[in-house]
Tab-separated table of C-alpha atoms and ligand atoms in Angstrom:
chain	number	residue	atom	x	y	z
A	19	UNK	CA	0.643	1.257	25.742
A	20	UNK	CA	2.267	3.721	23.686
A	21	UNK	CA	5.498	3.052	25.334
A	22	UNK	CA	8.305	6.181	24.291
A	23	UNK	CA	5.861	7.085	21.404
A	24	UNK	CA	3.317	9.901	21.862
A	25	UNK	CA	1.008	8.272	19.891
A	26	UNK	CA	-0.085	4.897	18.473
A	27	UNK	CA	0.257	5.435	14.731
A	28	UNK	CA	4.142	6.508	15.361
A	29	UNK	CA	4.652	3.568	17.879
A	30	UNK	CA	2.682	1.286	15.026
A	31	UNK	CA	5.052	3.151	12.623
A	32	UNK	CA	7.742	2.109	14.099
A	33	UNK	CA	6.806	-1.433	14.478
A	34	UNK	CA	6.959	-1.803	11.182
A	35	UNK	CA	10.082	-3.375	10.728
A	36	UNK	CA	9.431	-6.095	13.411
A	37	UNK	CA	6.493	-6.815	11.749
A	38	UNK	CA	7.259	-7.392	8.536
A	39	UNK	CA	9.958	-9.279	9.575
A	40	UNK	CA	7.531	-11.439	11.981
A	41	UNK	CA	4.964	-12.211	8.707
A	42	UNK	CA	7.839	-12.851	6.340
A	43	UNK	CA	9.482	-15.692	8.457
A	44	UNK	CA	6.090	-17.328	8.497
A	45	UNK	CA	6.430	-18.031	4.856
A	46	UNK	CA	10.649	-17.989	4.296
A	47	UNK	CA	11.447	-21.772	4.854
A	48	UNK	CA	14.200	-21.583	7.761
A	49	UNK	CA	16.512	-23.834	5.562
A	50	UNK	CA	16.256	-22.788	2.058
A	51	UNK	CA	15.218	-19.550	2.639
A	52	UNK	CA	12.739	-20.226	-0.019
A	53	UNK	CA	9.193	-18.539	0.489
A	54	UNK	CA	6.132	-21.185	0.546
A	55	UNK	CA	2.870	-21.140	1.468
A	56	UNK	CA	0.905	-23.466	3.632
A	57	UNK	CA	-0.981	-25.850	2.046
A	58	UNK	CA	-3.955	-24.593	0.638
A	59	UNK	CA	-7.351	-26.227	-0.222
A	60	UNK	CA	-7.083	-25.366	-3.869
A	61	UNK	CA	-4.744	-25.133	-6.694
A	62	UNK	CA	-3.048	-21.738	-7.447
A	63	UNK	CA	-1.642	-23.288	-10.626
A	64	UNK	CA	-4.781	-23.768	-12.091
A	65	UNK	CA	-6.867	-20.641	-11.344
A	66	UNK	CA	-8.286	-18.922	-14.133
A	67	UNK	CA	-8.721	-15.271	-12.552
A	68	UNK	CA	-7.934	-13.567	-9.531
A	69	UNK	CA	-10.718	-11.407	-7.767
A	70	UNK	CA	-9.636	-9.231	-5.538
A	71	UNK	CA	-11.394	-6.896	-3.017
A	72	UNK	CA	-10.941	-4.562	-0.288
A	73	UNK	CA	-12.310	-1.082	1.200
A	74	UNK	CA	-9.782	1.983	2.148
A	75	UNK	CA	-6.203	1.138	2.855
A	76	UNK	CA	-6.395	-2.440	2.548
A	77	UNK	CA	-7.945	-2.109	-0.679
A	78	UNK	CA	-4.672	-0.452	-1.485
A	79	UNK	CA	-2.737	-3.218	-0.587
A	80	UNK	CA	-4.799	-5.145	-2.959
A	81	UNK	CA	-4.282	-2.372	-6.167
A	82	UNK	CA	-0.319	-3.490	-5.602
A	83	UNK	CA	-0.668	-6.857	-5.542
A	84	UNK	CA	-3.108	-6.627	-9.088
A	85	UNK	CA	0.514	-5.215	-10.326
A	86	UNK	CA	2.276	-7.833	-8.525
A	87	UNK	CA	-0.180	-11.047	-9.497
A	88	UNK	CA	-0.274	-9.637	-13.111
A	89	UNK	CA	3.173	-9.217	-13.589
A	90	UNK	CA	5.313	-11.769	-11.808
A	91	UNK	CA	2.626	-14.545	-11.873
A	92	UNK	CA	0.992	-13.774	-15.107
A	93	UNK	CA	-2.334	-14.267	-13.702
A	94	UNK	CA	-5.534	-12.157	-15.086
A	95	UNK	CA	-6.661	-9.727	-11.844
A	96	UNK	CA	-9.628	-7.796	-11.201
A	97	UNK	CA	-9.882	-5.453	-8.607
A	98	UNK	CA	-12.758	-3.499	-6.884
A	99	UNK	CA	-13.639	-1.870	-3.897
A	100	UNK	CA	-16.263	-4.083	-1.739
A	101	UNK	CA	-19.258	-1.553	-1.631
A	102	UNK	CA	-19.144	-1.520	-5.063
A	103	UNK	CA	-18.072	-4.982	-5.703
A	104	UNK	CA	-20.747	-6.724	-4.267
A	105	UNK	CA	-23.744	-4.876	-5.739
A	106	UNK	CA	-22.397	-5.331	-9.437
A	107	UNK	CA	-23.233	-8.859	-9.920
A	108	UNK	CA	-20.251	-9.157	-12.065
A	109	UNK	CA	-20.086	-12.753	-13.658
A	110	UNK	CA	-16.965	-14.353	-11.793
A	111	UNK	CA	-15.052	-17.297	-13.848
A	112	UNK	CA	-15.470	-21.122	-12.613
A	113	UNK	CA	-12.711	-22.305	-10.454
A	114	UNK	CA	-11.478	-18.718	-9.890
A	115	UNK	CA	-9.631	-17.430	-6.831
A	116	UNK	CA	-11.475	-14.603	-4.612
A	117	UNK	CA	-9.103	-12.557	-2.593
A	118	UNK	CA	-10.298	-10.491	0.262
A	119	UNK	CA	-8.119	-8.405	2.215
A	120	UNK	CA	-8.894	-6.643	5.618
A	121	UNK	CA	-7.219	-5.681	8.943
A	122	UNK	CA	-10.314	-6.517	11.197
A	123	UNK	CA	-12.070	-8.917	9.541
A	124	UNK	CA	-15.171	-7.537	10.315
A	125	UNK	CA	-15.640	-4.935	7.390
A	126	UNK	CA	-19.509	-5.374	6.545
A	127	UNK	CA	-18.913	-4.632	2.694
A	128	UNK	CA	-15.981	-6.915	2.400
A	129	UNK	CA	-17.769	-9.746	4.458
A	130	UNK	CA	-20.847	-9.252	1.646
A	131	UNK	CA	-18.714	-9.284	-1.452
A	132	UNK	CA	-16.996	-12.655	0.557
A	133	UNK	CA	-20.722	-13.976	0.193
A	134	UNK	CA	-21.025	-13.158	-3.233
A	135	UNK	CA	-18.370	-14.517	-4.238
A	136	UNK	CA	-18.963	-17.658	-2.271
A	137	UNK	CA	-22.076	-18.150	-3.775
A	138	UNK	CA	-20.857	-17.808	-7.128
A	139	UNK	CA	-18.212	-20.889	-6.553
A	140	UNK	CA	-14.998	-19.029	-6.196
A	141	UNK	CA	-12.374	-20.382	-3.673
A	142	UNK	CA	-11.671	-17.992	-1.000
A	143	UNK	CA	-8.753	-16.631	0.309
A	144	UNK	CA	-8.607	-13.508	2.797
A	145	UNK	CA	-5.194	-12.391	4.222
A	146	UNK	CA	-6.536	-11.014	7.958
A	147	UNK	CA	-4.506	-9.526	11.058
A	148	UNK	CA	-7.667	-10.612	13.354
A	149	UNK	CA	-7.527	-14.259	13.067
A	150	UNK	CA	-10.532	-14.767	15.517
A	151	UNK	CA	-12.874	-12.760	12.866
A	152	UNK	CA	-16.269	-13.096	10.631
A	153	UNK	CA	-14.015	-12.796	7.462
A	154	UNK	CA	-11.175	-15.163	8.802
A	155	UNK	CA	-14.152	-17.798	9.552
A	156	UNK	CA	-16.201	-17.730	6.395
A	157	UNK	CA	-12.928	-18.027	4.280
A	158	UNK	CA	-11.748	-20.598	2.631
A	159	UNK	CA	-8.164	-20.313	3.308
A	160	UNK	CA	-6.116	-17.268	5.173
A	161	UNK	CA	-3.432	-15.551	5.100
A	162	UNK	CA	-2.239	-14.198	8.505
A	163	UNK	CA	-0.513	-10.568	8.749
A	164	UNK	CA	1.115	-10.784	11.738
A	165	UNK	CA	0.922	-6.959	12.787
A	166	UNK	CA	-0.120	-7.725	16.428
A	167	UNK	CA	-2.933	-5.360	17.444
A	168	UNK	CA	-3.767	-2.382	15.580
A	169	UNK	CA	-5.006	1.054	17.691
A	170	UNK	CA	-4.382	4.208	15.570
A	171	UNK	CA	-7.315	4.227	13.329
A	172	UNK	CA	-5.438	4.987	10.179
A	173	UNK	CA	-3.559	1.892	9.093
A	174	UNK	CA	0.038	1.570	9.321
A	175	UNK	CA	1.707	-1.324	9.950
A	176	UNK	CA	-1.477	-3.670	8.659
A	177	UNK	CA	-0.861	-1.902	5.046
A	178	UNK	CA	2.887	-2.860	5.278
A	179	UNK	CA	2.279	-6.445	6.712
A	180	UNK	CA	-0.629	-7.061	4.442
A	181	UNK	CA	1.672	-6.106	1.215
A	182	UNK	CA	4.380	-8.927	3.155
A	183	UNK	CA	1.819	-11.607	2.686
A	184	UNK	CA	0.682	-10.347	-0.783
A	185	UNK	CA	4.130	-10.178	-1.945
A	186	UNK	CA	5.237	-13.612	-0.618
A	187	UNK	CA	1.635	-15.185	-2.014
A	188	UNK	CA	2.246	-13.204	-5.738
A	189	UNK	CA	5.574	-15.090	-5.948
A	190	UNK	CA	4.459	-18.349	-4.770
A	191	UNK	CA	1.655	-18.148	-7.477
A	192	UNK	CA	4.591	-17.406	-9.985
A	193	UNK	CA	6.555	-20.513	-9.261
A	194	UNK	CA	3.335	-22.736	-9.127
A	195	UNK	CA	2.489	-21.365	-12.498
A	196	UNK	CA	6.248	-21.707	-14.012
A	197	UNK	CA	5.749	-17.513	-14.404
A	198	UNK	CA	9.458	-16.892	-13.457
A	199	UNK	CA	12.842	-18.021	-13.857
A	200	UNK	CA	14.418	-19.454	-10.633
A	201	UNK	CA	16.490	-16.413	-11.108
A	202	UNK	CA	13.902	-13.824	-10.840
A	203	UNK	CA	12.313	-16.031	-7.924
A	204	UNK	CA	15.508	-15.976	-6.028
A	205	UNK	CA	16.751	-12.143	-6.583
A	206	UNK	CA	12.722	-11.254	-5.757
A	207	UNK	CA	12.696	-13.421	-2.235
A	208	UNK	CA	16.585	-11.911	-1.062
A	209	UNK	CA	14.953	-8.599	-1.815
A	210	UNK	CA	11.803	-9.443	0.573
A	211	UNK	CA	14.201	-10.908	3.377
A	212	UNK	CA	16.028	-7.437	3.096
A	213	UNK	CA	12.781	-5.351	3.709
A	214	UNK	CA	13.003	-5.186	7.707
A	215	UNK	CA	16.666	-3.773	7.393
A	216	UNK	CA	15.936	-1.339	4.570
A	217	UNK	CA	12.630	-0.004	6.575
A	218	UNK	CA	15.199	0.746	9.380
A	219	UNK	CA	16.511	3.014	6.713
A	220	UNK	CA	13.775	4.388	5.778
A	221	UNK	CA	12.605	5.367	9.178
A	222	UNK	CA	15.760	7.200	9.819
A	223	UNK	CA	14.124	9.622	7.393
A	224	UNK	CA	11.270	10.549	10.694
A	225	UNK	CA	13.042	13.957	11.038
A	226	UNK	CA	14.175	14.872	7.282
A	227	UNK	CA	9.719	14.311	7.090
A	228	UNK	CA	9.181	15.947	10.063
A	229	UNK	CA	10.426	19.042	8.556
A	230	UNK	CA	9.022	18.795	5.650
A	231	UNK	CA	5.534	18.341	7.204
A	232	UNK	CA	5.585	21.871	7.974
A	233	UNK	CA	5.584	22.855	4.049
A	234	UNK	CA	2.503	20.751	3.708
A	235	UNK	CA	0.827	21.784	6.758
A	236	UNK	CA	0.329	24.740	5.230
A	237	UNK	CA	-1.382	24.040	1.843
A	238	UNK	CA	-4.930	23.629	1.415
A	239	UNK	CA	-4.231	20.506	-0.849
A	240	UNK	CA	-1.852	17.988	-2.249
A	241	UNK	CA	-1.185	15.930	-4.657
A	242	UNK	CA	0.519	12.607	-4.487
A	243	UNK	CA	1.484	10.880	-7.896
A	244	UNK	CA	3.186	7.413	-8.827
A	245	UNK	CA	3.155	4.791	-11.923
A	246	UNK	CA	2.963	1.116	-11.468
A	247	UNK	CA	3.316	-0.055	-7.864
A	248	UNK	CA	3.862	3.298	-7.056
A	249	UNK	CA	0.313	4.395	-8.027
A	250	UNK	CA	-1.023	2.380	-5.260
A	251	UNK	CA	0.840	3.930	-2.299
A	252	UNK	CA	0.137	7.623	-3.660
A	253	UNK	CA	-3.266	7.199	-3.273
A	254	UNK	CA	-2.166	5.133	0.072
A	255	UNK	CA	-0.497	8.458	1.011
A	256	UNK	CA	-3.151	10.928	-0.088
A	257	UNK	CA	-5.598	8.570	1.986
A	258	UNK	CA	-3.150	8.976	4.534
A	259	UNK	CA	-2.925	12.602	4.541
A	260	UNK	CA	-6.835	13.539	4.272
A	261	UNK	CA	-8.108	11.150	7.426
A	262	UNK	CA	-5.564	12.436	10.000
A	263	UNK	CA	-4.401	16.135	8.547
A	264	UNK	CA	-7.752	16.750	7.505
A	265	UNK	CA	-6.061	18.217	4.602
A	266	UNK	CA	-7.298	18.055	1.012
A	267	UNK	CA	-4.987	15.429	-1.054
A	268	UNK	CA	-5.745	13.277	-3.824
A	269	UNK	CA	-3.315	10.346	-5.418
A	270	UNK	CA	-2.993	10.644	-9.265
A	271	UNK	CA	-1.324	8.267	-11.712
A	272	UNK	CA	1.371	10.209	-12.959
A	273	UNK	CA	0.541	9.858	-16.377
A	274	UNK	CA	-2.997	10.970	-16.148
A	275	UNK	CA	-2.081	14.735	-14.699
A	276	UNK	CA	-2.289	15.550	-18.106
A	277	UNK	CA	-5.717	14.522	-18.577
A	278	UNK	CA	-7.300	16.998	-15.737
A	279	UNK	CA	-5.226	17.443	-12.562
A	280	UNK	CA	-2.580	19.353	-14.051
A	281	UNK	CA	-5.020	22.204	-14.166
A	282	UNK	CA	-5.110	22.287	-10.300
A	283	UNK	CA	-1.226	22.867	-10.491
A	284	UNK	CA	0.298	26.046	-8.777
A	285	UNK	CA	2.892	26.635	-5.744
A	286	UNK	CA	0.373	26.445	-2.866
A	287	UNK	CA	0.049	22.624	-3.916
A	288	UNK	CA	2.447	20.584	-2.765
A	289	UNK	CA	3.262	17.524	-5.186
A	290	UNK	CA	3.997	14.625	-3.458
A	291	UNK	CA	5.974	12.097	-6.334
A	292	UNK	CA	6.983	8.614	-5.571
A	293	UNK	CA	9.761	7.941	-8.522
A	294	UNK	CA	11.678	4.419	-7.092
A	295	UNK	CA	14.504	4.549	-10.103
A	296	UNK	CA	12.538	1.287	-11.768
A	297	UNK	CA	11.552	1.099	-15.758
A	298	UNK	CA	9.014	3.455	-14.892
A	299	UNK	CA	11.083	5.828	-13.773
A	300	UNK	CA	12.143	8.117	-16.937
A	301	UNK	CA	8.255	8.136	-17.262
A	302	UNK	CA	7.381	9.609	-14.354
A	303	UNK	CA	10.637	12.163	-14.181
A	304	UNK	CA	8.686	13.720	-17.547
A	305	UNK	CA	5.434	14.231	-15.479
A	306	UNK	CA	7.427	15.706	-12.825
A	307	UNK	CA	9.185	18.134	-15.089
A	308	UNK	CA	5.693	19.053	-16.448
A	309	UNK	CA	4.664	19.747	-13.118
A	310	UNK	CA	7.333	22.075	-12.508
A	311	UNK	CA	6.968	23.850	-15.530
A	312	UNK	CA	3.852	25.005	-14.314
A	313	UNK	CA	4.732	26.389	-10.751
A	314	UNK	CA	4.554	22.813	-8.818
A	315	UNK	CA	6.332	22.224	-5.520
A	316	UNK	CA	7.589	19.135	-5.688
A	317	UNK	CA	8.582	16.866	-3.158
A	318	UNK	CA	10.612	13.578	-4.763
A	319	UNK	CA	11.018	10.558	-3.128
A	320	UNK	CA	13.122	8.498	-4.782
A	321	UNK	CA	16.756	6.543	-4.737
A	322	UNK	CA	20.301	8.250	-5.293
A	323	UNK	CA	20.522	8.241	-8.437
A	324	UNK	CA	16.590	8.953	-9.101
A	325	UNK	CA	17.616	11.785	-6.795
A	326	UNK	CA	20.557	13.139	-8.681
A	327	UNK	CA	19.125	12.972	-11.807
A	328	UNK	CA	15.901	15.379	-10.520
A	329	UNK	CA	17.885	17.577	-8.138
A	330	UNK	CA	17.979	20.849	-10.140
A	331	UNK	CA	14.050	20.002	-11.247
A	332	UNK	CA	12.423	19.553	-7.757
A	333	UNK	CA	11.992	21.296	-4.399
A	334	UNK	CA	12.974	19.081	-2.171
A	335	UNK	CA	13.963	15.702	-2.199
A	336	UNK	CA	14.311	12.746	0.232
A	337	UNK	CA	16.962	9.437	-0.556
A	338	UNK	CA	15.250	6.275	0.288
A	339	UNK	CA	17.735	3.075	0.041
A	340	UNK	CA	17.838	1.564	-3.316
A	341	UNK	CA	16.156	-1.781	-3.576
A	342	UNK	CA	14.464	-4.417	-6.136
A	343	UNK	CA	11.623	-2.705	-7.952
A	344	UNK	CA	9.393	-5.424	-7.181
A	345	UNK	CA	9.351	-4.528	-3.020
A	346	UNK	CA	9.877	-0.466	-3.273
A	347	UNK	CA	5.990	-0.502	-2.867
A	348	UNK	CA	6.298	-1.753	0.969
A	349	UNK	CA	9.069	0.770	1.782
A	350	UNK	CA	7.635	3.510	-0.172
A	351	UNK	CA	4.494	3.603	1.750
A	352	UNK	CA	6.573	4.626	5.129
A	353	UNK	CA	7.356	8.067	4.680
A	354	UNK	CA	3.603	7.945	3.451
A	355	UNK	CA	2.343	7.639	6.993
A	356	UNK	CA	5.760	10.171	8.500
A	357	UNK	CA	4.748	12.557	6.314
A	358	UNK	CA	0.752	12.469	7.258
A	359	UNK	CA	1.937	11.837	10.998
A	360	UNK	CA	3.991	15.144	11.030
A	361	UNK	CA	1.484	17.158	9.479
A	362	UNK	CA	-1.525	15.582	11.607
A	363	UNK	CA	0.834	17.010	14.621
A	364	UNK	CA	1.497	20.507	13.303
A	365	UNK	CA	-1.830	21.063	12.695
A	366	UNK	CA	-2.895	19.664	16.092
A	367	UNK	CA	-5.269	17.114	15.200
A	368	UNK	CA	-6.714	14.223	16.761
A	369	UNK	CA	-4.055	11.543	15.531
A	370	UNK	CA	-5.430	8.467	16.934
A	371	UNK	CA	-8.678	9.085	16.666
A	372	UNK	CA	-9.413	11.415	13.933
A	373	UNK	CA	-13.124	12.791	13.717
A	374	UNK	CA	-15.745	10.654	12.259
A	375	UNK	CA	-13.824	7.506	11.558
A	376	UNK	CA	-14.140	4.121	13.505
A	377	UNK	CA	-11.522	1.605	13.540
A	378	UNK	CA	-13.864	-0.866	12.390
A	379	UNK	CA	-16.591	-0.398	9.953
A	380	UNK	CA	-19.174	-3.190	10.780
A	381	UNK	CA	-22.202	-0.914	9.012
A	382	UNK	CA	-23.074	-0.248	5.234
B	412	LIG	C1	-7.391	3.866	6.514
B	412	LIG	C2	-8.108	2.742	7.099
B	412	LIG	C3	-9.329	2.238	6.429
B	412	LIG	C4	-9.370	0.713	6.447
B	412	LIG	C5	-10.700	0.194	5.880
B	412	LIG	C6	-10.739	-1.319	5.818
B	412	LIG	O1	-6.257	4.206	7.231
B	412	LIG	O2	-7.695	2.222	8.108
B	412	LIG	O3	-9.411	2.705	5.108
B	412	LIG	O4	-8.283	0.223	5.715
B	412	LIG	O5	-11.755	0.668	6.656
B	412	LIG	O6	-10.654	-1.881	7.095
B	412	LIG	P1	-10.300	-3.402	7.282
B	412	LIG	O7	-8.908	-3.594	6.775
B	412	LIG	O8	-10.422	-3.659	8.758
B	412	LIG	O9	-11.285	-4.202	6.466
């Protein structure tokens, strides 16, 4: 049931850092705290390309880890969307590694682009919360999230679990492939173990959100803009925002406002920027001040000091913990799903079971 919660999605929210914690200590050897993998029926050492595919939220999940698997393993990644993926016939390299992410497991697109894939000789990999599931069983190899069961259609604590496994897999790759220092490796796996105690933190932000949620209950749109890792989880949170608010939003890369977006820029649309204070961050703080310039309310998430260097510059701000670049992704994509919750409420929609989505999407 939904226990103290009045709905699913915040009792799922919630879960989160149980969760994480639960799928982390299935890869965190208990006495060197080092993070492994089981044994898998390939070599990651020796792929040549990493394909990886997804629909919705989960395909989110797989944009990070591209960043992740690019940058920490130095393995080539490309990434699509199943419904397009497996109608492209895209030429796929021998011996590479297919990677298929989904909640259910029963997601008819990404169980065809599985095929495809199959049939073009690629190992397969899928990281899965349903282990009894089409995907799980036609896979070569999985992955478990351990999220426990899933209700609220819009995906919460999958997303966060399925970045866990991602992470932990991206860094495994690294040290398979000699891609990182057994510095890096170890400051990189302390910052994963610390996750589950810094998404406490982050959820004591519920009310600071809750608040805010009235601002963008009231706009017709919103935009939602990151760099890097961050990229991902603004389009996570605009995805978010439009399936249970019913409200307009649309994730950006912060440095391509400039290109179009920008035009769409006045104070009835909230701006929704995810600044963690990482190498990107001076980057981003520019797009934000051009954003501003022009009329923008924006809303910063960031750390302290990303904070108190935008202060005067932004609307309103909320102070997530500071962390390890390389994990701000997973925490970042919390007050993601507060900030959609909240708004869902004040405008009285369906939360659970917003209109014309199904948990599972087993047609084409
Ligand atoms: C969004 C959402 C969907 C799913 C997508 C894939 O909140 O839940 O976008 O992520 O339909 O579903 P799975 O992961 O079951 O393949």
């Amino acid at each position: 049931g939904k226990g103290e919660h009045r709905h699913f999605m915040l009792k799922e929210i919630y879960e989160q850092p149980q969760v994480i914690g639960d799928t982390l200590n299935a890869f965190v050897q208990a006495t060197t705290g080092r993070i492994t993998l089981p044994d898998l029926p390939f070599d990651i050492a020796a792929i040549p390309r990493v394909t990886v595919v997804a629909c919705g939220t989960a395909f989110y999940a797989g944009m990070v880890a591209k960043y992740w698997l690019e940058q920490v393993a130095r393995v080539p990644v490309e990434l699509d969307i199943a419904s397009e993926f497996r109608y492209r016939e895209a030429p796929m390299p021998e011996g590479g590694l297919a990677l298929f992410i989904s909640q259910s497991g029963e997601t008819l697109d990404t169980l065809e682009a599985l095929r495809y894939a199959k049939r073009q000789g690629q190992h397969i990999l899928s990281v899965i919360n349903v282990g009894e599931s089409t995907i799980a069983r036609e896979s070569h190899a999985v992955l478990g999230t351990l999220a426990g069961p899933e209700i609220g259609v819009a995906s919460t604590k999958a997303f966060t679990t399925q970045l866990t496994v991602l992470a932990c897999f991206a860094l495994a790759m690294a040290r398979a492939r000699g891609a990182i220092t057994a510095e890096q490796e170890a400051a990189i796996s302390a910052a994963l173990r610390e996750v589950p105690a810094r998404a406490v933190d982050v959820l004591n932000h519920d009310e600071r959100l809750r608040v805010l949620a009235h601002e963008v209950s009231e706009a017709r749109d919103a935009l939602y803009l990151g760099r890097g890792t961050s990229y991902p989880i603004a389009l996570e949170g605009a995805l978010k925002l439009k399936e249970i608010s019913y409200i307009h939003a649309e994730g950006y890369a912060a440095g391509e406002m400039k290109h179009g977006p920008i035009a769409l820029i006045d104070e009835d649309v909230p701006i929704i920027a995810l600044a963690p204070n990482d190498a990107l961050f001076e980057k981003t703080a520019s797009n934000i001040m051009e954003a501003a310039a022009r009329g923008g309310k924006v809303l910063l998430l960031s750390d302290a000091p990303g904070v108190e260097r935008m202060r005067d510059k932004v609307r309103w701000t909320v102070t997530l913990p500071t962390v390890h670049p390389f994990v701000s992704p997973i925490l970042y994509a919390i007050p993601m799903q507060l900030l959609a919750y909240h708004t869902a409420v004040i405008k009285g929609t369906d939360v659970d079971q917003p209109r014309n989505l199904a948990k599972s999407v087993t047609v084409e």
